[in-house]
Amino acid sequence: MGRSRTGRRSVNVWPALSDTILAFLLTVLLLLVFVVANSIRIDPGGPEPYREDQKEVTRIVKEVSAEYGSVSAPNTYGNAQEITLGNEALFESGSAVLSQEGRRLIADLVDRIAGAGLSTLREIVVKGHTDSEPYVGEKFPTNWELSTARASRVVRALTQPESGKRRIDPNRINLVASGYSKYQPVDRNDLSENRRIELRLIYSSTSSTGEE
């Protein structure tokens, strides 16, 4: 065995040939990957469209805060911003009726936001918060009802501003009122910091304005 009819030993060339074919195929595959990779143009991208709107809102809030002193600079979380309004400037203790100063503050803030041409603003969530002290009164059984009523009153103020001021159009921008009672405190040692209204502005890349 192992010899040909002529008496010579046969040589198995298949291992070497298969290695050559495999190397050739790998080379072709690498060249193909290289060609495809160079044909794909990677878009470096840029800032999200809502970034400019967020910058504008930050500027507006700074102006309003300088005038009223009860509005904090917005915190930004991706496509959302949160503006905090001090409760003392908006409501009397145990009340869900906006004070005169509160009406002016919200009307001024909304007038500027509605007139800023924010094309990516899609939703505003108004969040009412109370401190941990139990509510004492007849109108609201607990802080749940009080915080929700205050948030609802602010939503109404967004759509029904003072005379001559612009408003948020709920047909264009979703408006949500929610009450959190005492369960999202920002400072457990300072109850006054926990009594607040937060406006959460949510943006998208689609065009939607709140000006009217």
PDB file of C-alpha atoms in Angstrom:
ATOM      1  CA  MET A   1       0.000   0.000   0.000  1.00  0.00           C
ATOM      2  CA  GLY A   2       1.037   3.623  -0.412  1.00  0.00           C
ATOM      3  CA  ARG A   3       2.671   2.990  -3.747  1.00  0.00           C
ATOM      4  CA  SER A   4       1.356   3.575  -7.278  1.00  0.00           C
ATOM      5  CA  ARG A   5       1.303   0.924  -9.957  1.00  0.00           C
ATOM      6  CA  THR A   6       4.594   2.281 -11.242  1.00  0.00           C
ATOM      7  CA  GLY A   7       6.139   1.680  -7.865  1.00  0.00           C
ATOM      8  CA  ARG A   8       6.309   5.324  -6.799  1.00  0.00           C
ATOM      9  CA  ARG A   9       4.817   6.544  -3.504  1.00  0.00           C
ATOM     10  CA  SER A  10       1.674   8.694  -4.075  1.00  0.00           C
ATOM     11  CA  VAL A  11       1.667  12.246  -2.657  1.00  0.00           C
ATOM     12  CA  ASN A  12      -1.534  13.646  -1.041  1.00  0.00           C
ATOM     13  CA  VAL A  13      -1.725  17.246  -2.226  1.00  0.00           C
ATOM     14  CA  TRP A  14      -5.178  18.007  -0.769  1.00  0.00           C
ATOM     15  CA  PRO A  15      -4.079  19.394   2.628  1.00  0.00           C
ATOM     16  CA  ALA A  16      -1.791  21.936   1.015  1.00  0.00           C
ATOM     17  CA  LEU A  17      -4.375  22.749  -1.645  1.00  0.00           C
ATOM     18  CA  SER A  18      -7.171  23.251   0.933  1.00  0.00           C
ATOM     19  CA  ASP A  19      -4.915  25.569   2.965  1.00  0.00           C
ATOM     20  CA  THR A  20      -4.224  27.616  -0.143  1.00  0.00           C
ATOM     21  CA  ILE A  21      -7.922  27.840  -1.010  1.00  0.00           C
ATOM     22  CA  LEU A  22      -8.772  28.835   2.560  1.00  0.00           C
ATOM     23  CA  ALA A  23      -6.111  31.543   2.570  1.00  0.00           C
ATOM     24  CA  PHE A  24      -7.413  32.829  -0.751  1.00  0.00           C
ATOM     25  CA  LEU A  25     -11.002  32.954   0.508  1.00  0.00           C
ATOM     26  CA  LEU A  26      -9.949  34.767   3.681  1.00  0.00           C
ATOM     27  CA  THR A  27      -8.047  37.311   1.597  1.00  0.00           C
ATOM     28  CA  VAL A  28     -11.087  37.904  -0.619  1.00  0.00           C
ATOM     29  CA  LEU A  29     -13.281  38.253   2.468  1.00  0.00           C
ATOM     30  CA  LEU A  30     -10.958  40.811   4.060  1.00  0.00           C
ATOM     31  CA  LEU A  31     -10.819  42.798   0.823  1.00  0.00           C
ATOM     32  CA  LEU A  32     -14.610  42.731   0.651  1.00  0.00           C
ATOM     33  CA  VAL A  33     -14.911  43.958   4.231  1.00  0.00           C
ATOM     34  CA  PHE A  34     -12.413  46.726   3.505  1.00  0.00           C
ATOM     35  CA  VAL A  35     -14.332  47.865   0.415  1.00  0.00           C
ATOM     36  CA  VAL A  36     -17.674  47.842   2.212  1.00  0.00           C
ATOM     37  CA  ALA A  37     -16.262  49.682   5.230  1.00  0.00           C
ATOM     38  CA  ASN A  38     -14.836  52.405   3.020  1.00  0.00           C
ATOM     39  CA  SER A  39     -18.085  52.752   1.135  1.00  0.00           C
ATOM     40  CA  ILE A  40     -20.028  53.509   4.321  1.00  0.00           C
ATOM     41  CA  ARG A  41     -19.938  57.142   5.315  1.00  0.00           C
ATOM     42  CA  ILE A  42     -20.374  57.594   9.029  1.00  0.00           C
ATOM     43  CA  ASP A  43     -22.413  60.635   9.897  1.00  0.00           C
ATOM     44  CA  PRO A  44     -20.692  62.342  12.830  1.00  0.00           C
ATOM     45  CA  GLY A  45     -24.063  63.718  13.797  1.00  0.00           C
ATOM     46  CA  GLY A  46     -24.621  66.801  15.894  1.00  0.00           C
ATOM     47  CA  PRO A  47     -26.568  68.086  18.862  1.00  0.00           C
ATOM     48  CA  GLU A  48     -30.181  67.024  19.176  1.00  0.00           C
ATOM     49  CA  PRO A  49     -32.592  69.605  17.738  1.00  0.00           C
ATOM     50  CA  TYR A  50     -34.165  70.210  21.149  1.00  0.00           C
ATOM     51  CA  ARG A  51     -30.880  71.448  22.628  1.00  0.00           C
ATOM     52  CA  GLU A  52     -31.424  74.933  21.241  1.00  0.00           C
ATOM     53  CA  ASP A  53     -34.930  75.054  22.718  1.00  0.00           C
ATOM     54  CA  GLN A  54     -33.558  73.958  26.082  1.00  0.00           C
ATOM     55  CA  LYS A  55     -30.971  76.727  25.968  1.00  0.00           C
ATOM     56  CA  GLU A  56     -33.702  79.245  25.241  1.00  0.00           C
ATOM     57  CA  VAL A  57     -35.810  78.027  28.167  1.00  0.00           C
ATOM     58  CA  THR A  58     -32.777  78.259  30.451  1.00  0.00           C
ATOM     59  CA  ARG A  59     -32.302  81.872  29.385  1.00  0.00           C
ATOM     60  CA  ILE A  60     -35.981  82.652  29.981  1.00  0.00           C
ATOM     61  CA  VAL A  61     -35.960  81.055  33.435  1.00  0.00           C
ATOM     62  CA  LYS A  62     -32.909  83.083  34.449  1.00  0.00           C
ATOM     63  CA  GLU A  63     -34.674  86.290  33.439  1.00  0.00           C
ATOM     64  CA  VAL A  64     -37.850  85.404  35.324  1.00  0.00           C
ATOM     65  CA  SER A  65     -35.871  84.275  38.367  1.00  0.00           C
ATOM     66  CA  ALA A  66     -33.989  87.577  38.438  1.00  0.00           C
ATOM     67  CA  GLU A  67     -37.331  89.370  38.588  1.00  0.00           C
ATOM     68  CA  TYR A  68     -39.292  87.144  40.972  1.00  0.00           C
ATOM     69  CA  GLY A  69     -36.619  85.183  42.829  1.00  0.00           C
ATOM     70  CA  SER A  70     -38.842  82.106  43.164  1.00  0.00           C
ATOM     71  CA  VAL A  71     -37.787  80.120  40.097  1.00  0.00           C
ATOM     72  CA  SER A  72     -34.779  77.812  40.080  1.00  0.00           C
ATOM     73  CA  ALA A  73     -32.533  77.265  37.080  1.00  0.00           C
ATOM     74  CA  PRO A  74     -33.836  74.262  35.119  1.00  0.00           C
ATOM     75  CA  ASN A  75     -32.263  70.857  35.537  1.00  0.00           C
ATOM     76  CA  THR A  76     -31.784  69.033  32.243  1.00  0.00           C
ATOM     77  CA  TYR A  77     -32.226  65.282  31.831  1.00  0.00           C
ATOM     78  CA  GLY A  78     -31.706  64.254  28.220  1.00  0.00           C
ATOM     79  CA  ASN A  79     -34.750  65.511  26.319  1.00  0.00           C
ATOM     80  CA  ALA A  80     -36.422  66.874  29.469  1.00  0.00           C
ATOM     81  CA  GLN A  81     -36.021  69.943  31.652  1.00  0.00           C
ATOM     82  CA  GLU A  82     -37.414  70.531  35.120  1.00  0.00           C
ATOM     83  CA  ILE A  83     -38.187  73.997  36.463  1.00  0.00           C
ATOM     84  CA  THR A  84     -38.936  74.390  40.168  1.00  0.00           C
ATOM     85  CA  LEU A  85     -41.273  77.099  41.441  1.00  0.00           C
ATOM     86  CA  GLY A  86     -41.213  77.936  45.135  1.00  0.00           C
ATOM     87  CA  ASN A  87     -44.570  77.180  46.723  1.00  0.00           C
ATOM     88  CA  GLU A  88     -44.582  80.275  48.941  1.00  0.00           C
ATOM     89  CA  ALA A  89     -44.746  82.493  45.866  1.00  0.00           C
ATOM     90  CA  LEU A  90     -47.716  80.598  44.453  1.00  0.00           C
ATOM     91  CA  PHE A  91     -50.112  79.493  47.211  1.00  0.00           C
ATOM     92  CA  GLU A  92     -51.142  80.393  50.716  1.00  0.00           C
ATOM     93  CA  SER A  93     -50.760  77.661  53.309  1.00  0.00           C
ATOM     94  CA  GLY A  94     -53.329  74.894  52.782  1.00  0.00           C
ATOM     95  CA  SER A  95     -54.751  76.580  49.689  1.00  0.00           C
ATOM     96  CA  ALA A  96     -54.870  75.639  46.012  1.00  0.00           C
ATOM     97  CA  VAL A  97     -55.762  79.169  44.923  1.00  0.00           C
ATOM     98  CA  LEU A  98     -52.935  80.990  43.180  1.00  0.00           C
ATOM     99  CA  SER A  99     -51.796  84.134  44.913  1.00  0.00           C
ATOM    100  CA  GLN A 100     -51.612  87.401  43.012  1.00  0.00           C
ATOM    101  CA  GLU A 101     -47.829  87.131  42.842  1.00  0.00           C
ATOM    102  CA  GLY A 102     -48.151  83.519  41.714  1.00  0.00           C
ATOM    103  CA  ARG A 103     -50.483  84.476  38.875  1.00  0.00           C
ATOM    104  CA  ARG A 104     -48.084  87.167  37.683  1.00  0.00           C
ATOM    105  CA  LEU A 105     -45.082  84.848  37.896  1.00  0.00           C
ATOM    106  CA  ILE A 106     -46.693  82.034  35.918  1.00  0.00           C
ATOM    107  CA  ALA A 107     -48.235  84.417  33.389  1.00  0.00           C
ATOM    108  CA  ASP A 108     -44.854  86.021  32.745  1.00  0.00           C
ATOM    109  CA  LEU A 109     -43.061  82.679  32.490  1.00  0.00           C
ATOM    110  CA  VAL A 110     -45.669  81.199  30.165  1.00  0.00           C
ATOM    111  CA  ASP A 111     -45.814  84.321  28.013  1.00  0.00           C
ATOM    112  CA  ARG A 112     -42.092  84.095  27.339  1.00  0.00           C
ATOM    113  CA  ILE A 113     -42.064  80.330  26.771  1.00  0.00           C
ATOM    114  CA  ALA A 114     -45.080  80.474  24.451  1.00  0.00           C
ATOM    115  CA  GLY A 115     -43.510  83.318  22.498  1.00  0.00           C
ATOM    116  CA  ALA A 116     -40.095  81.705  22.141  1.00  0.00           C
ATOM    117  CA  GLY A 117     -41.018  79.516  19.159  1.00  0.00           C
ATOM    118  CA  LEU A 118     -39.979  76.269  20.811  1.00  0.00           C
ATOM    119  CA  SER A 119     -40.527  73.906  17.903  1.00  0.00           C
ATOM    120  CA  THR A 120     -39.600  70.731  19.802  1.00  0.00           C
ATOM    121  CA  LEU A 121     -41.551  71.254  23.035  1.00  0.00           C
ATOM    122  CA  ARG A 122     -44.097  68.460  23.178  1.00  0.00           C
ATOM    123  CA  GLU A 123     -45.340  68.069  26.755  1.00  0.00           C
ATOM    124  CA  ILE A 124     -45.429  69.878  30.099  1.00  0.00           C
ATOM    125  CA  VAL A 125     -46.012  67.861  33.261  1.00  0.00           C
ATOM    126  CA  VAL A 126     -46.936  69.958  36.301  1.00  0.00           C
ATOM    127  CA  LYS A 127     -45.970  68.178  39.518  1.00  0.00           C
ATOM    128  CA  GLY A 128     -47.352  69.265  42.872  1.00  0.00           C
ATOM    129  CA  HIS A 129     -45.417  68.521  46.078  1.00  0.00           C
ATOM    130  CA  THR A 130     -46.165  69.121  49.761  1.00  0.00           C
ATOM    131  CA  ASP A 131     -44.131  68.715  52.930  1.00  0.00           C
ATOM    132  CA  SER A 132     -44.538  65.858  55.398  1.00  0.00           C
ATOM    133  CA  GLU A 133     -46.828  67.756  57.758  1.00  0.00           C
ATOM    134  CA  PRO A 134     -50.380  66.322  57.715  1.00  0.00           C
ATOM    135  CA  TYR A 135     -52.866  68.596  56.002  1.00  0.00           C
ATOM    136  CA  VAL A 136     -55.254  70.258  58.422  1.00  0.00           C
ATOM    137  CA  GLY A 137     -58.427  71.516  56.784  1.00  0.00           C
ATOM    138  CA  GLU A 138     -61.800  70.567  55.418  1.00  0.00           C
ATOM    139  CA  LYS A 139     -61.355  71.151  51.690  1.00  0.00           C
ATOM    140  CA  PHE A 140     -58.648  68.533  51.075  1.00  0.00           C
ATOM    141  CA  PRO A 141     -58.702  65.258  53.003  1.00  0.00           C
ATOM    142  CA  THR A 142     -54.936  64.682  52.645  1.00  0.00           C
ATOM    143  CA  ASN A 143     -51.803  66.081  51.031  1.00  0.00           C
ATOM    144  CA  TRP A 144     -52.545  63.919  47.998  1.00  0.00           C
ATOM    145  CA  GLU A 145     -55.588  65.996  47.133  1.00  0.00           C
ATOM    146  CA  LEU A 146     -53.833  69.253  47.990  1.00  0.00           C
ATOM    147  CA  SER A 147     -50.776  68.580  45.814  1.00  0.00           C
ATOM    148  CA  THR A 148     -52.935  67.410  42.908  1.00  0.00           C
ATOM    149  CA  ALA A 149     -55.251  70.418  43.182  1.00  0.00           C
ATOM    150  CA  ARG A 150     -52.305  72.799  43.111  1.00  0.00           C
ATOM    151  CA  ALA A 151     -50.826  71.102  40.049  1.00  0.00           C
ATOM    152  CA  SER A 152     -54.206  71.277  38.297  1.00  0.00           C
ATOM    153  CA  ARG A 153     -54.509  74.972  39.134  1.00  0.00           C
ATOM    154  CA  VAL A 154     -51.121  75.668  37.580  1.00  0.00           C
ATOM    155  CA  VAL A 155     -52.096  73.733  34.438  1.00  0.00           C
ATOM    156  CA  ARG A 156     -55.153  75.916  34.142  1.00  0.00           C
ATOM    157  CA  ALA A 157     -52.956  78.995  34.538  1.00  0.00           C
ATOM    158  CA  LEU A 158     -50.790  77.782  31.656  1.00  0.00           C
ATOM    159  CA  THR A 159     -53.822  77.767  29.368  1.00  0.00           C
ATOM    160  CA  GLN A 160     -55.679  80.779  30.843  1.00  0.00           C
ATOM    161  CA  PRO A 161     -53.076  83.481  31.468  1.00  0.00           C
ATOM    162  CA  GLU A 162     -53.468  87.052  32.618  1.00  0.00           C
ATOM    163  CA  SER A 163     -54.936  89.533  30.154  1.00  0.00           C
ATOM    164  CA  GLY A 164     -52.626  90.328  27.258  1.00  0.00           C
ATOM    165  CA  LYS A 165     -50.329  87.356  27.865  1.00  0.00           C
ATOM    166  CA  ARG A 166     -49.750  84.404  25.593  1.00  0.00           C
ATOM    167  CA  ARG A 167     -50.735  80.905  26.656  1.00  0.00           C
ATOM    168  CA  ILE A 168     -49.822  77.271  26.114  1.00  0.00           C
ATOM    169  CA  ASP A 169     -52.154  75.670  23.578  1.00  0.00           C
ATOM    170  CA  PRO A 170     -53.118  72.186  24.854  1.00  0.00           C
ATOM    171  CA  ASN A 171     -54.004  71.200  21.281  1.00  0.00           C
ATOM    172  CA  ARG A 172     -50.319  71.491  20.428  1.00  0.00           C
ATOM    173  CA  ILE A 173     -48.584  70.656  23.703  1.00  0.00           C
ATOM    174  CA  ASN A 174     -49.761  67.930  26.064  1.00  0.00           C
ATOM    175  CA  LEU A 175     -50.435  69.151  29.589  1.00  0.00           C
ATOM    176  CA  VAL A 176     -50.466  66.844  32.604  1.00  0.00           C
ATOM    177  CA  ALA A 177     -51.201  67.588  36.270  1.00  0.00           C
ATOM    178  CA  SER A 178     -49.957  65.176  38.916  1.00  0.00           C
ATOM    179  CA  GLY A 179     -49.737  65.267  42.703  1.00  0.00           C
ATOM    180  CA  TYR A 180     -46.959  63.593  44.686  1.00  0.00           C
ATOM    181  CA  SER A 181     -48.000  64.563  48.209  1.00  0.00           C
ATOM    182  CA  LYS A 182     -44.969  64.342  50.560  1.00  0.00           C
ATOM    183  CA  TYR A 183     -43.262  61.402  48.856  1.00  0.00           C
ATOM    184  CA  GLN A 184     -40.557  63.104  46.804  1.00  0.00           C
ATOM    185  CA  PRO A 185     -38.829  65.439  49.271  1.00  0.00           C
ATOM    186  CA  VAL A 186     -35.737  67.338  48.190  1.00  0.00           C
ATOM    187  CA  ASP A 187     -34.649  68.150  51.749  1.00  0.00           C
ATOM    188  CA  ARG A 188     -35.874  66.192  54.750  1.00  0.00           C
ATOM    189  CA  ASN A 189     -34.578  68.865  57.126  1.00  0.00           C
ATOM    190  CA  ASP A 190     -36.151  71.882  55.416  1.00  0.00           C
ATOM    191  CA  LEU A 191     -39.860  71.373  54.917  1.00  0.00           C
ATOM    192  CA  SER A 192     -40.263  74.614  52.986  1.00  0.00           C
ATOM    193  CA  GLU A 193     -38.013  73.259  50.207  1.00  0.00           C
ATOM    194  CA  ASN A 194     -40.372  70.328  49.727  1.00  0.00           C
ATOM    195  CA  ARG A 195     -43.436  72.524  49.180  1.00  0.00           C
ATOM    196  CA  ARG A 196     -43.033  73.270  45.504  1.00  0.00           C
ATOM    197  CA  ILE A 197     -44.361  73.043  41.972  1.00  0.00           C
ATOM    198  CA  GLU A 198     -42.219  71.478  39.268  1.00  0.00           C
ATOM    199  CA  LEU A 199     -42.697  71.977  35.549  1.00  0.00           C
ATOM    200  CA  ARG A 200     -41.228  69.130  33.553  1.00  0.00           C
ATOM    201  CA  LEU A 201     -40.778  70.139  29.913  1.00  0.00           C
ATOM    202  CA  ILE A 202     -40.391  67.222  27.515  1.00  0.00           C
ATOM    203  CA  TYR A 203     -38.984  67.773  24.024  1.00  0.00           C
ATOM    204  CA  SER A 204     -38.827  65.777  20.820  1.00  0.00           C
ATOM    205  CA  SER A 205     -37.403  66.279  17.329  1.00  0.00           C
ATOM    206  CA  THR A 206     -40.829  66.813  15.766  1.00  0.00           C
ATOM    207  CA  SER A 207     -42.125  70.311  15.248  1.00  0.00           C
ATOM    208  CA  SER A 208     -44.706  71.554  17.710  1.00  0.00           C
ATOM    209  CA  THR A 209     -45.125  75.095  19.029  1.00  0.00           C
ATOM    210  CA  GLY A 210     -47.143  76.379  21.919  1.00  0.00           C
ATOM    211  CA  GLU A 211     -47.502  79.970  20.779  1.00  0.00           C
ATOM    212  CA  GLU A 212     -50.894  81.493  20.274  1.00  0.00           C
TER     213      GLU A 212
END
